[in-house]
Amino acid sequence: MPVDTVEKLLVEELKDLYSAENQITKALPKMAKNANAAELRTALETHLHQTEGQIKRLDRVFGILGKSATGKTCEGMKGLLEEGDRVMKESEGDVRDAAMISAAQKVEHYEMAGYGSARAWAQQLGQAEIADLLQQTLNEEGETDHKLSQLAGKINKSAHRHAA
Ligand code: FE
Ligand code: FE
């Protein structure tokens, strides 16, 4: 069946995000375990808890729409997480932290693009409650991205020092 309405497009995007979030909950504990800097570990663990809340928010959105959340694999997130996993294995120490921050920021940006589009479509459809729920998650992803940028400022310096 073709995706020929904005409502169908919204449901498809939400399914993609639902799959992405579930993949992220599996990847984050491994990343946190591999983090060298305590601050990075804490940030990743904090975002794991946020991500679990984001999945609950998506459950509410699917409830409002009367649709099922499952049945789709987010291939984009699968690729991003595979790349992150590879770079994590190939690097070490502070440099690995720097690499993990970059991988995590790619994940956040992917999510922000998805949630931003979904929120706009929900707004267009007059689904104010859904738009509000998606905005809450969008804010959390943005804050996480910002936090990671701050951490990169410190960790990149130290990675560079150790390499010298
Ligand atoms: Fe998320
Ligand atoms: Fe996120």
Short mmCIF file of C-alpha atoms and ligand atoms in Angstrom, two decimals:
data_model
loop_
_atom_site.label_atom_id
_atom_site.label_comp_id
_atom_site.label_asym_id
_atom_site.label_seq_id
_atom_site.Cartn_x
_atom_site.Cartn_y
_atom_site.Cartn_z
CA MET A 1 0.00 0.00 0.00
CA PRO A 2 1.46 3.36 -1.01
CA VAL A 3 2.20 6.00 1.57
CA ASP A 4 -0.06 8.64 0.01
CA THR A 5 -1.21 10.73 2.97
CA VAL A 6 0.63 12.78 5.59
CA GLU A 7 -0.96 10.59 8.27
CA LYS A 8 0.53 7.45 6.73
CA LEU A 9 3.86 9.22 6.38
CA LEU A 10 3.72 10.17 10.07
CA VAL A 11 3.02 6.57 11.11
CA GLU A 12 5.90 5.31 8.95
CA GLU A 13 8.30 7.85 10.48
CA LEU A 14 7.11 6.97 13.99
CA LYS A 15 7.70 3.27 13.34
CA ASP A 16 11.18 4.10 12.09
CA LEU A 17 11.86 6.09 15.29
CA TYR A 18 10.41 3.34 17.46
CA SER A 19 12.82 0.84 15.92
CA ALA A 20 15.69 3.34 16.21
CA GLU A 21 15.04 4.00 19.91
CA ASN A 22 14.89 0.29 20.67
CA GLN A 23 18.19 -0.28 18.88
CA ILE A 24 19.73 2.59 20.86
CA THR A 25 18.71 1.08 24.22
CA LYS A 26 20.73 -2.00 23.26
CA ALA A 27 23.79 -0.03 22.11
CA LEU A 28 24.08 2.56 24.91
CA PRO A 29 24.98 0.18 27.78
CA LYS A 30 27.88 -1.18 25.73
CA MET A 31 29.07 2.33 24.88
CA ALA A 32 28.80 3.43 28.52
CA LYS A 33 30.84 0.41 29.61
CA ASN A 34 33.57 1.30 27.12
CA ALA A 35 33.73 4.98 28.09
CA ASN A 36 37.01 6.03 29.62
CA ALA A 37 35.87 9.36 31.09
CA ALA A 38 33.40 9.05 33.97
CA GLU A 39 31.50 12.10 32.70
CA LEU A 40 30.94 10.46 29.32
CA ARG A 41 29.81 7.23 30.98
CA THR A 42 27.32 9.17 33.11
CA ALA A 43 26.03 11.10 30.10
CA LEU A 44 25.45 7.88 28.15
CA GLU A 45 23.73 6.21 31.11
CA THR A 46 21.53 9.26 31.64
CA HIS A 47 20.55 9.17 27.99
CA LEU A 48 19.73 5.47 28.25
CA HIS A 49 17.11 6.30 30.88
CA GLN A 50 15.82 9.16 28.75
CA THR A 51 15.61 6.82 25.76
CA GLU A 52 13.49 4.37 27.75
CA GLY A 53 11.14 7.27 28.52
CA GLN A 54 11.09 8.24 24.84
CA ILE A 55 9.93 4.74 23.92
CA LYS A 56 7.08 5.10 26.44
CA ARG A 57 6.20 8.45 24.83
CA LEU A 58 6.09 6.78 21.41
CA ASP A 59 3.83 4.08 22.89
CA ARG A 60 1.45 6.88 23.93
CA VAL A 61 1.61 8.40 20.45
CA PHE A 62 0.77 5.05 18.83
CA GLY A 63 -2.07 4.70 21.37
CA ILE A 64 -3.53 8.05 20.32
CA LEU A 65 -3.31 7.07 16.65
CA GLY A 66 -4.65 3.56 17.28
CA LYS A 67 -1.72 2.07 15.35
CA SER A 68 0.87 -0.60 16.05
CA ALA A 69 4.44 0.52 16.76
CA THR A 70 6.16 -2.56 15.40
CA GLY A 71 6.92 -4.05 12.01
CA LYS A 72 9.73 -1.85 10.79
CA THR A 73 13.51 -1.88 11.15
CA CYS A 74 15.28 1.46 11.05
CA GLU A 75 18.11 0.68 8.64
CA GLY A 76 19.65 4.13 9.09
CA MET A 77 20.11 3.61 12.82
CA LYS A 78 21.35 0.07 12.25
CA GLY A 79 24.09 1.46 10.00
CA LEU A 80 25.02 4.27 12.40
CA LEU A 81 25.27 1.85 15.32
CA GLU A 82 27.34 -0.63 13.29
CA GLU A 83 29.76 2.14 12.39
CA GLY A 84 29.89 3.24 16.03
CA ASP A 85 30.58 -0.30 17.15
CA ARG A 86 33.39 -0.68 14.61
CA VAL A 87 35.14 2.56 15.58
CA MET A 88 34.77 1.62 19.26
CA LYS A 89 36.61 -1.66 18.61
CA GLU A 90 39.32 -0.02 16.51
CA SER A 91 40.21 2.77 18.97
CA GLU A 92 41.31 3.04 22.56
CA GLY A 93 41.61 5.34 25.58
CA ASP A 94 40.67 9.01 25.24
CA VAL A 95 40.68 8.67 21.46
CA ARG A 96 37.99 6.01 21.78
CA ASP A 97 35.96 8.43 23.90
CA ALA A 98 36.32 11.08 21.19
CA ALA A 99 35.22 8.54 18.56
CA MET A 100 32.25 7.44 20.66
CA ILE A 101 31.09 11.03 21.16
CA SER A 102 31.13 11.53 17.41
CA ALA A 103 29.17 8.29 16.87
CA ALA A 104 26.65 9.27 19.57
CA GLN A 105 26.18 12.74 18.04
CA LYS A 106 25.45 11.18 14.65
CA VAL A 107 22.74 9.14 16.38
CA GLU A 108 21.27 12.25 18.05
CA HIS A 109 21.23 14.19 14.79
CA TYR A 110 19.47 11.35 12.99
CA GLU A 111 16.86 11.28 15.75
CA MET A 112 16.44 15.06 15.72
CA ALA A 113 15.77 15.01 11.97
CA GLY A 114 13.18 12.25 12.38
CA TYR A 115 11.41 13.78 15.37
CA GLY A 116 11.46 17.25 13.81
CA SER A 117 9.74 15.98 10.66
CA ALA A 118 7.24 13.88 12.61
CA ARG A 119 6.37 16.81 14.88
CA ALA A 120 5.77 19.07 11.87
CA TRP A 121 3.45 16.48 10.27
CA ALA A 122 1.57 15.96 13.55
CA GLN A 123 1.08 19.72 13.82
CA GLN A 124 -0.17 19.88 10.25
CA LEU A 125 -2.68 17.13 11.04
CA GLY A 126 -3.98 19.03 14.06
CA GLN A 127 -2.58 16.38 16.43
CA ALA A 128 -1.45 18.85 19.09
CA GLU A 129 -0.89 16.29 21.85
CA ILE A 130 1.29 14.15 19.60
CA ALA A 131 3.22 17.20 18.44
CA ASP A 132 3.81 18.12 22.09
CA LEU A 133 5.05 14.62 23.01
CA LEU A 134 7.42 14.61 20.02
CA GLN A 135 8.68 18.08 20.96
CA GLN A 136 9.55 16.83 24.46
CA THR A 137 11.71 14.08 22.99
CA LEU A 138 13.20 16.47 20.45
CA ASN A 139 14.27 18.73 23.34
CA GLU A 140 15.96 15.81 25.12
CA GLU A 141 17.85 14.80 21.98
CA GLY A 142 18.97 18.40 21.49
CA GLU A 143 20.13 18.69 25.11
CA THR A 144 22.04 15.41 24.78
CA ASP A 145 23.72 16.61 21.60
CA HIS A 146 24.71 19.83 23.37
CA LYS A 147 26.06 17.92 26.37
CA LEU A 148 28.11 15.70 24.05
CA SER A 149 29.56 18.78 22.33
CA GLN A 150 30.62 20.13 25.72
CA LEU A 151 32.25 16.81 26.63
CA ALA A 152 34.01 16.69 23.26
CA GLY A 153 35.59 20.04 24.07
CA LYS A 154 37.35 18.49 27.06
CA ILE A 155 37.93 14.96 25.80
CA ASN A 156 39.30 15.92 22.38
CA LYS A 157 41.95 18.02 24.10
CA SER A 158 42.99 15.20 26.32
CA ALA A 159 42.94 12.70 23.41
CA HIS A 160 45.24 15.03 21.51
CA ARG A 161 47.60 15.41 24.48
CA HIS A 162 47.93 11.66 24.91
CA ALA A 163 48.63 11.17 21.25
CA ALA A 164 51.44 13.73 21.29
FE FE B 1 15.97 8.97 21.39
FE FE B 2 18.85 10.15 21.66
#
